[in-house]
Structures are given as C-alpha cells and as structure tokens.
mmCIF file of C-alpha atoms in Angstrom:
data_model
loop_
_atom_site.group_PDB
_atom_site.id
_atom_site.type_symbol
_atom_site.label_atom_id
_atom_site.label_comp_id
_atom_site.label_asym_id
_atom_site.label_seq_id
_atom_site.Cartn_x
_atom_site.Cartn_y
_atom_site.Cartn_z
ATOM 1 C CA MET X 148 65.113 92.605 174.968
ATOM 2 C CA SER X 149 66.569 90.798 178.066
ATOM 3 C CA ILE X 150 70.154 92.654 179.412
ATOM 4 C CA ASP X 151 72.671 90.641 180.879
ATOM 5 C CA VAL X 152 73.791 92.280 183.728
ATOM 6 C CA ARG X 153 76.934 90.426 184.096
ATOM 7 C CA ASP X 154 78.009 91.251 180.692
ATOM 8 C CA ALA X 155 77.246 95.182 181.619
ATOM 9 C CA ALA X 156 79.298 94.627 184.727
ATOM 10 C CA ARG X 157 81.993 93.103 182.282
ATOM 11 C CA LEU X 158 81.966 96.309 179.761
ATOM 12 C CA ALA X 159 81.869 98.736 182.616
ATOM 13 C CA HIS X 160 84.888 96.742 184.458
ATOM 14 C CA GLN X 161 86.588 97.190 180.670
ATOM 15 C CA ARG X 162 85.955 100.978 180.683
ATOM 16 C CA TYR X 163 87.647 101.615 183.828
ATOM 17 C CA ALA X 164 90.110 98.636 184.107
ATOM 18 C CA ALA X 165 88.982 98.400 187.784
ATOM 19 C CA PRO X 166 85.994 97.905 189.293
ATOM 20 C CA PRO X 167 83.251 100.252 187.903
ATOM 21 C CA PRO X 168 80.863 102.288 190.132
ATOM 22 C CA VAL X 169 78.592 100.405 192.005
ATOM 23 C CA GLY X 170 74.935 100.214 190.715
ATOM 24 C CA LEU X 171 75.509 100.915 187.237
ATOM 25 C CA ARG X 172 72.139 100.896 185.393
ATOM 26 C CA THR X 173 72.361 98.972 181.835
ATOM 27 C CA SER X 174 70.364 98.996 178.634
ATOM 28 C CA PRO X 175 71.024 98.100 175.135
ATOM 29 C CA VAL X 176 72.508 101.536 174.176
ATOM 30 C CA VAL X 177 74.602 101.837 177.872
ATOM 31 C CA GLU X 178 76.193 98.501 176.820
ATOM 32 C CA GLN X 179 76.785 99.720 173.287
ATOM 33 C CA GLN X 180 78.371 103.038 174.669
ATOM 34 C CA LEU X 181 80.474 101.188 177.320
ATOM 35 C CA ALA X 182 81.973 98.746 174.695
ATOM 36 C CA HIS X 183 83.079 101.821 172.461
ATOM 37 C CA ARG X 184 86.522 101.664 170.847
ATOM 38 C CA SER X 185 88.215 103.209 168.137
ATOM 39 C CA VAL X 186 88.731 101.211 164.993
ATOM 40 C CA ARG X 187 91.822 101.949 162.989
ATOM 41 C CA ARG X 188 92.042 98.760 160.724
ATOM 42 C CA TYR X 189 89.044 98.088 158.047
ATOM 43 C CA LEU X 190 87.828 95.755 155.469
ATOM 44 C CA PRO X 191 87.305 96.926 152.061
ATOM 45 C CA ASP X 192 83.515 96.278 152.138
ATOM 46 C CA ASP X 193 81.176 99.208 150.942
ATOM 47 C CA VAL X 194 78.574 101.164 153.602
ATOM 48 C CA ASP X 195 75.759 101.693 151.349
ATOM 49 C CA ASP X 196 73.744 104.758 150.801
ATOM 50 C CA ALA X 197 71.070 103.541 153.165
ATOM 51 C CA THR X 198 73.477 103.151 155.912
ATOM 52 C CA ILE X 199 74.686 106.678 155.425
ATOM 53 C CA ALA X 200 71.176 107.959 155.281
ATOM 54 C CA THR X 201 70.594 106.200 158.667
ATOM 55 C CA LEU X 202 73.504 107.532 160.049
ATOM 56 C CA VAL X 203 72.652 111.129 159.042
ATOM 57 C CA ALA X 204 69.308 110.524 160.405
ATOM 58 C CA ALA X 205 70.713 109.782 163.821
ATOM 59 C CA ALA X 206 72.877 112.699 163.838
ATOM 60 C CA GLN X 207 69.977 115.000 162.834
ATOM 61 C CA SER X 208 68.432 113.146 166.268
ATOM 62 C CA ALA X 209 70.497 114.904 168.258
ATOM 63 C CA ALA X 210 70.232 118.315 170.151
ATOM 64 C CA THR X 211 71.046 121.449 168.492
ATOM 65 C CA SER X 212 70.860 124.733 169.968
ATOM 66 C CA SER X 213 67.653 126.535 169.479
ATOM 67 C CA ASN X 214 67.127 123.963 166.491
ATOM 68 C CA LEU X 215 69.503 125.868 164.364
ATOM 69 C CA GLN X 216 71.323 122.959 163.132
ATOM 70 C CA LEU X 217 74.441 125.012 162.233
ATOM 71 C CA TRP X 218 76.333 121.835 161.008
ATOM 72 C CA SER X 219 76.243 119.775 157.515
ATOM 73 C CA VAL X 220 78.345 116.766 156.696
ATOM 74 C CA VAL X 221 80.082 115.674 153.646
ATOM 75 C CA ALA X 222 80.324 111.880 152.753
ATOM 76 C CA VAL X 223 83.751 111.322 150.915
ATOM 77 C CA ARG X 224 83.873 107.863 149.035
ATOM 78 C CA ASP X 225 86.319 108.837 146.530
ATOM 79 C CA ALA X 226 89.674 106.960 146.960
ATOM 80 C CA CYS X 227 91.906 109.643 145.655
ATOM 81 C CA THR X 228 90.143 112.351 147.895
ATOM 82 C CA ARG X 229 90.174 110.351 151.053
ATOM 83 C CA ALA X 230 93.906 109.660 149.976
ATOM 84 C CA ARG X 231 94.490 113.403 150.231
ATOM 85 C CA LEU X 232 92.783 113.796 153.372
ATOM 86 C CA ALA X 233 94.665 110.937 154.923
ATOM 87 C CA GLU X 234 97.790 112.661 153.637
ATOM 88 C CA LEU X 235 96.445 115.915 155.273
ATOM 89 C CA ALA X 236 95.819 114.399 158.501
ATOM 90 C CA GLY X 237 99.148 113.185 158.789
ATOM 91 C CA GLY X 238 99.208 109.926 157.123
ATOM 92 C CA GLN X 239 96.366 107.927 158.865
ATOM 93 C CA GLY X 240 96.075 104.785 156.921
ATOM 94 C CA HIS X 241 92.302 103.906 158.156
ATOM 95 C CA VAL X 242 90.778 106.986 156.385
ATOM 96 C CA THR X 243 92.054 105.072 152.961
ATOM 97 C CA GLN X 244 91.211 101.572 154.242
ATOM 98 C CA ALA X 245 87.458 102.290 155.001
ATOM 99 C CA PRO X 246 85.026 103.013 152.556
ATOM 100 C CA VAL X 247 83.931 106.172 153.542
ATOM 101 C CA LEU X 248 84.761 109.397 155.382
ATOM 102 C CA LEU X 249 82.351 111.502 156.991
ATOM 103 C CA VAL X 250 83.666 115.220 157.180
ATOM 104 C CA TRP X 251 81.724 117.120 159.750
ATOM 105 C CA LEU X 252 81.178 120.897 159.527
ATOM 106 C CA VAL X 253 80.327 123.916 161.049
ATOM 107 C CA ASP X 254 78.064 125.260 158.665
ATOM 108 C CA LEU X 255 77.073 129.098 159.046
ATOM 109 C CA ALA X 256 76.722 129.159 154.888
ATOM 110 C CA ARG X 257 73.258 127.783 155.313
ATOM 111 C CA ALA X 258 72.449 130.473 157.629
ATOM 112 C CA HIS X 259 73.914 133.235 155.301
ATOM 113 C CA ALA X 260 72.286 131.962 152.585
ATOM 114 C CA VAL X 261 68.721 132.291 154.135
ATOM 115 C CA ALA X 262 69.147 135.670 155.462
ATOM 116 C CA ALA X 263 70.447 137.107 152.267
ATOM 117 C CA ARG X 264 67.345 135.735 150.443
ATOM 118 C CA HIS X 265 65.461 137.695 153.317
ATOM 119 C CA GLU X 266 67.727 140.476 153.370
ATOM 120 C CA ALA X 267 68.221 140.119 156.892
ATOM 121 C CA PRO X 268 71.520 141.138 159.028
ATOM 122 C CA THR X 269 73.905 138.621 160.095
ATOM 123 C CA ALA X 270 75.936 140.425 162.458
ATOM 124 C CA GLY X 271 75.376 137.817 165.285
ATOM 125 C CA ALA X 272 77.034 135.143 163.030
ATOM 126 C CA GLU X 273 80.473 137.080 163.677
ATOM 127 C CA TYR X 274 80.619 136.345 167.226
ATOM 128 C CA LEU X 275 82.440 133.539 169.078
ATOM 129 C CA GLU X 276 79.426 132.079 170.330
ATOM 130 C CA THR X 277 77.944 131.359 167.254
ATOM 131 C CA ALA X 278 80.961 129.319 165.825
ATOM 132 C CA VAL X 279 80.833 127.322 169.525
ATOM 133 C CA VAL X 280 77.312 126.701 168.773
ATOM 134 C CA GLY X 281 78.268 125.325 165.535
ATOM 135 C CA PHE X 282 81.112 122.975 166.803
ATOM 136 C CA VAL X 283 78.699 122.025 169.797
ATOM 137 C CA ASP X 284 76.173 121.010 167.264
ATOM 138 C CA ALA X 285 78.482 119.207 164.952
ATOM 139 C CA ALA X 286 79.842 117.135 167.686
ATOM 140 C CA LEU X 287 76.381 116.163 169.255
ATOM 141 C CA ALA X 288 75.343 115.310 165.616
ATOM 142 C CA ALA X 289 78.461 113.176 165.043
ATOM 143 C CA GLN X 290 78.393 111.274 168.255
ATOM 144 C CA ASN X 291 74.838 110.122 167.635
ATOM 145 C CA ALA X 292 76.179 108.649 164.368
ATOM 146 C CA ALA X 293 79.163 107.180 165.701
ATOM 147 C CA LEU X 294 76.792 105.201 168.177
ATOM 148 C CA ALA X 295 74.446 104.377 165.371
ATOM 149 C CA ALA X 296 77.110 102.877 163.348
ATOM 150 C CA GLU X 297 78.611 100.687 165.828
ATOM 151 C CA SER X 298 74.876 99.531 166.878
ATOM 152 C CA LEU X 299 74.792 98.344 163.132
ATOM 153 C CA GLY X 300 78.278 96.360 163.645
ATOM 154 C CA LEU X 301 80.347 99.084 161.968
ATOM 155 C CA GLY X 302 83.561 100.464 163.207
ATOM 156 C CA THR X 303 84.540 104.451 163.704
ATOM 157 C CA VAL X 304 87.434 106.321 164.664
ATOM 158 C CA TYR X 305 87.480 110.230 164.709
ATOM 159 C CA ILE X 306 89.993 112.600 162.926
ATOM 160 C CA GLY X 307 90.332 115.652 164.229
ATOM 161 C CA ALA X 308 93.960 116.112 162.321
ATOM 162 C CA LEU X 309 91.923 117.439 159.591
ATOM 163 C CA ARG X 310 92.236 120.398 161.462
ATOM 164 C CA ASN X 311 95.950 120.588 160.659
ATOM 165 C CA TYR X 312 95.322 122.183 157.211
ATOM 166 C CA PRO X 313 91.623 123.151 156.906
ATOM 167 C CA THR X 314 92.418 125.637 154.146
ATOM 168 C CA GLU X 315 93.415 122.528 151.943
ATOM 169 C CA VAL X 316 90.643 120.476 153.339
ATOM 170 C CA SER X 317 88.178 123.378 152.553
ATOM 171 C CA SER X 318 89.368 123.555 148.770
ATOM 172 C CA LEU X 319 89.305 120.054 148.325
ATOM 173 C CA LEU X 320 85.542 119.797 149.534
ATOM 174 C CA ARG X 321 84.914 122.919 147.620
ATOM 175 C CA LEU X 322 83.368 124.073 150.808
ATOM 176 C CA PRO X 323 82.014 127.937 150.618
ATOM 177 C CA ALA X 324 82.783 130.599 153.017
ATOM 178 C CA HIS X 325 81.597 130.356 156.432
ATOM 179 C CA ALA X 326 81.819 126.617 156.519
ATOM 180 C CA PHE X 327 84.406 125.089 158.420
ATOM 181 C CA PRO X 328 85.780 121.253 158.444
ATOM 182 C CA ALA X 329 85.527 120.485 162.346
ATOM 183 C CA PHE X 330 86.943 116.947 162.095
ATOM 184 C CA GLY X 331 86.355 113.759 160.242
ATOM 185 C CA LEU X 332 84.454 109.890 161.595
ATOM 186 C CA VAL X 333 85.873 107.088 159.596
ATOM 187 C CA VAL X 334 83.171 104.561 159.001
ATOM 188 C CA GLY X 335 83.840 101.152 157.873
ATOM 189 C CA HIS X 336 83.354 97.400 158.716
ATOM 190 C CA PRO X 337 86.017 96.467 161.085
ATOM 191 C CA ASP X 338 88.823 94.277 160.412
ATOM 192 C CA PRO X 339 88.652 91.035 162.562
ATOM 193 C CA ALA X 340 92.194 90.886 162.594
ATOM 194 C CA GLU X 341 92.481 93.951 164.588
ATOM 195 C CA ALA X 342 91.795 93.285 168.246
ATOM 196 C CA THR X 343 91.851 96.157 169.533
ATOM 197 C CA ARG X 344 90.415 96.549 173.316
ATOM 198 C CA VAL X 345 88.238 99.015 175.158
ATOM 199 C CA LYS X 346 90.452 101.932 176.439
ATOM 200 C CA PRO X 347 90.386 102.665 179.883
ATOM 201 C CA ARG X 348 88.882 106.244 181.261
ATOM 202 C CA LEU X 349 89.675 108.324 184.045
ATOM 203 C CA PRO X 350 87.618 107.063 187.293
ATOM 204 C CA GLN X 351 84.539 109.024 187.818
ATOM 205 C CA SER X 352 86.140 110.381 190.885
ATOM 206 C CA ALA X 353 88.514 112.396 188.647
ATOM 207 C CA VAL X 354 85.426 113.941 186.657
ATOM 208 C CA LEU X 355 82.122 113.811 188.443
ATOM 209 C CA HIS X 356 82.045 116.660 191.049
ATOM 210 C CA HIS X 357 78.857 117.238 193.403
ATOM 211 C CA GLU X 358 77.340 120.666 193.592
ATOM 212 C CA VAL X 359 80.642 122.406 193.486
ATOM 213 C CA TYR X 360 84.025 121.388 191.681
ATOM 214 C CA ASP X 361 86.402 119.818 193.859
ATOM 215 C CA GLU X 362 90.067 120.168 193.166
ATOM 216 C CA SER X 363 91.145 116.950 195.129
ATOM 217 C CA ALA X 364 89.817 115.150 192.260
ATOM 218 C CA HIS X 365 92.828 115.637 190.690
ATOM 219 C CA ASP X 366 94.482 113.429 192.785
ATOM 220 C CA ALA X 367 92.913 110.442 191.133
ATOM 221 C CA VAL X 368 95.108 110.685 188.084
ATOM 222 C CA GLU X 369 97.726 108.946 189.860
ATOM 223 C CA ASP X 370 95.966 106.019 189.941
ATOM 224 C CA TYR X 371 94.758 106.191 186.471
ATOM 225 C CA GLU X 372 98.482 106.814 185.253
ATOM 226 C CA ARG X 373 99.177 103.453 186.784
ATOM 227 C CA ARG X 374 95.986 101.557 185.394
ATOM 228 C CA ILE X 375 95.995 102.867 181.658
ATOM 229 C CA GLY X 376 100.205 102.265 181.715
ATOM 230 C CA ALA X 377 99.381 98.613 182.437
ATOM 231 C CA PHE X 378 96.924 98.602 179.490
ATOM 232 C CA TYR X 379 99.583 100.339 177.155
ATOM 233 C CA ALA X 380 102.160 97.726 178.539
ATOM 234 C CA ASP X 381 99.554 94.950 177.620
ATOM 235 C CA GLU X 382 99.126 96.535 174.069
ATOM 236 C CA GLY X 383 103.095 96.290 173.776
ATOM 237 C CA LEU X 384 103.094 100.084 174.010
ATOM 238 C CA ALA X 385 105.414 102.714 176.184
ATOM 239 C CA HIS X 386 103.033 105.248 176.335
ATOM 240 C CA SER X 387 102.184 107.233 179.602
ATOM 241 C CA TRP X 388 98.875 109.503 179.683
ATOM 242 C CA VAL X 389 100.325 111.894 181.987
ATOM 243 C CA GLU X 390 103.472 112.445 179.400
ATOM 244 C CA ARG X 391 100.959 112.444 176.353
ATOM 245 C CA LEU X 392 98.835 115.087 178.388
ATOM 246 C CA LEU X 393 101.866 117.534 179.166
ATOM 247 C CA ALA X 394 103.240 116.840 175.473
ATOM 248 C CA ARG X 395 100.228 118.174 173.817
ATOM 249 C CA LEU X 396 100.326 121.247 176.321
ATOM 250 C CA SER X 397 103.776 121.917 175.891
ATOM 251 C CA GLY X 398 103.767 124.516 173.226
ATOM 252 C CA PRO X 399 102.101 125.608 170.040
ATOM 253 C CA HIS X 400 104.547 123.284 168.119
ATOM 254 C CA ALA X 401 102.770 120.096 169.891
ATOM 255 C CA LEU X 402 99.410 121.323 167.860
ATOM 256 C CA ASN X 403 100.621 120.342 164.566
ATOM 257 C CA GLY X 404 99.340 123.516 162.880
ATOM 258 C CA ARG X 405 96.329 123.814 164.742
ATOM 259 C CA ASP X 406 97.944 126.432 166.754
ATOM 260 C CA ARG X 407 96.775 128.843 163.852
ATOM 261 C CA LEU X 408 93.059 127.751 164.153
ATOM 262 C CA ARG X 409 91.791 131.314 165.041
ATOM 263 C CA GLU X 410 93.416 132.682 161.701
ATOM 264 C CA HIS X 411 91.962 129.636 159.580
ATOM 265 C CA LEU X 412 88.484 130.329 161.134
ATOM 266 C CA HIS X 413 88.979 134.078 160.278
ATOM 267 C CA ASP X 414 90.073 133.158 156.806
ATOM 268 C CA ARG X 415 86.910 130.970 156.721
ATOM 269 C CA GLY X 416 84.527 133.685 157.258
ATOM 270 C CA PHE X 417 84.404 133.399 161.013
ATOM 271 C CA PRO X 418 85.662 136.526 162.533
ATOM 272 C CA LEU X 419 85.357 135.449 166.139
ATOM 273 C CA ARG X 420 84.472 138.808 167.469
#
C-alpha cells in the first residue's frame, strides 16, 4: 500500500496543533493512530457479531503479562441496559446512541475458578500487583480493539465514568466476585453531522525524556495551554487544560465517587494487600 507522506504530516500537525517532530515515520497503522478522535454522536446502524468478534480477536492479540490474560469484556447491546449504564456514567447520551457498549473487566474470577478446580491456593491474587496487572491487561486489550474498530470505519469513545458506581454496574452485568468493571468502550458508526476534530496533545518535549527524567520538561505546558486553548476556542468552548487538570486533582469531590475505588475493589474481592 502506498503511503501519502503529506497526509501523514497533516495528521501529525493536527495531533500537536504545531509542526510535529522532524522525521516521523509513517505507515497505515501510524496514520490511523494519528487520526484518532473520540466520537460522541452515532448513527443507530448495527455493529454485527462478526465485527465484535473481530474487535475481540484484535484485543486478544495485545500483550498480556505472563500470558495470564486477566481480563474479559461484556458486549452490551440491550437498550435498557445501556440506558441504565449511561445514567450511572453521568448521563452520557452516546452510550445509548451507539448500538453496543463494550465493558472491559479486570477478571480474576476465571483464575480463581481454575485454581479451585486444581485445589490450588490463590493468596497471590490478593495483592495490589495482581489487580494492577488486570487493569493494564484490560487497557492494552481495549486499545487494540479501539484501533481495530477505527480501522474498520467505526467510531469509539471510552467511558471511565462506569467506575463512579461499580457496584451497580457489577450487579447489572451479573459479574461474579473477583471481576471488576474497569471502563467502557462505545463502538458504533459515527454520525457525519458531528465534525469532531483531532484534539491536540502535549508536545513531545513534555512527555519524552532521554535516559533520565528531566523536570524542565514541565515548562512545555505553558505553550500547550495556549495551543489547546485556541483549539477549544475554535470549537466554541471556554475550556482550559490547566484548569481541568487542577480541578480533577483538587479533592475527592472531583472524582465523582471514584474516591471510593479501593473500597469498591475490596467489596468485589480485591483485598489489595
């Protein structure tokens, strides 16, 4: 497949809202990644079983720690269930617009079941490290699925707000003990009426360190605040990246219930020793 270097350069420029790093290499996959955007308006068109199976195959092709595969995913199509999940996630309408919501789980239930069949101990599953592995595995799998979906012309958006009420989500999806809903991924056909642009990210000078961490990289935030501010202004929004960051860190009230995450995990069978 021939690659249009000019198109790749345009996508990279959009990603940074500034000239991108010199010499970026390109490929169809890199172009797809540079073009990523969250989609929040969908057509009602179905996403069929073959497509879901394809996304899960892509997800299962992601790296997984020690091949333990400590994740699962629930494909939710039922309109009433999605409506309730949308409500629990703060009323996000795109959860109900799109035909499917993939709920990604940290799944130690399967591992506990295997251990029970072999009458083997599971004390290691009680430690924070094992839960972290499950969250990382689920995130890697979901991102593979998201990239696959976008390569097929579909749109996606993550729903982290499912963690606002994990007990209710778990009950709704009939999750067993030792399974925890990490986040959702909306999948559907983007509504062409939504002209969402690629959102600029921090410059590489803010995130890329060589050999050791360089705290002077924090200075790059000031320029980014100007560029993302201009982007938001073009979108008719009065947002500030710095203000949003500071608001999220300001206190437990800003976490919308996720300040009780340790408690919720404990209740789901994750002691986090």
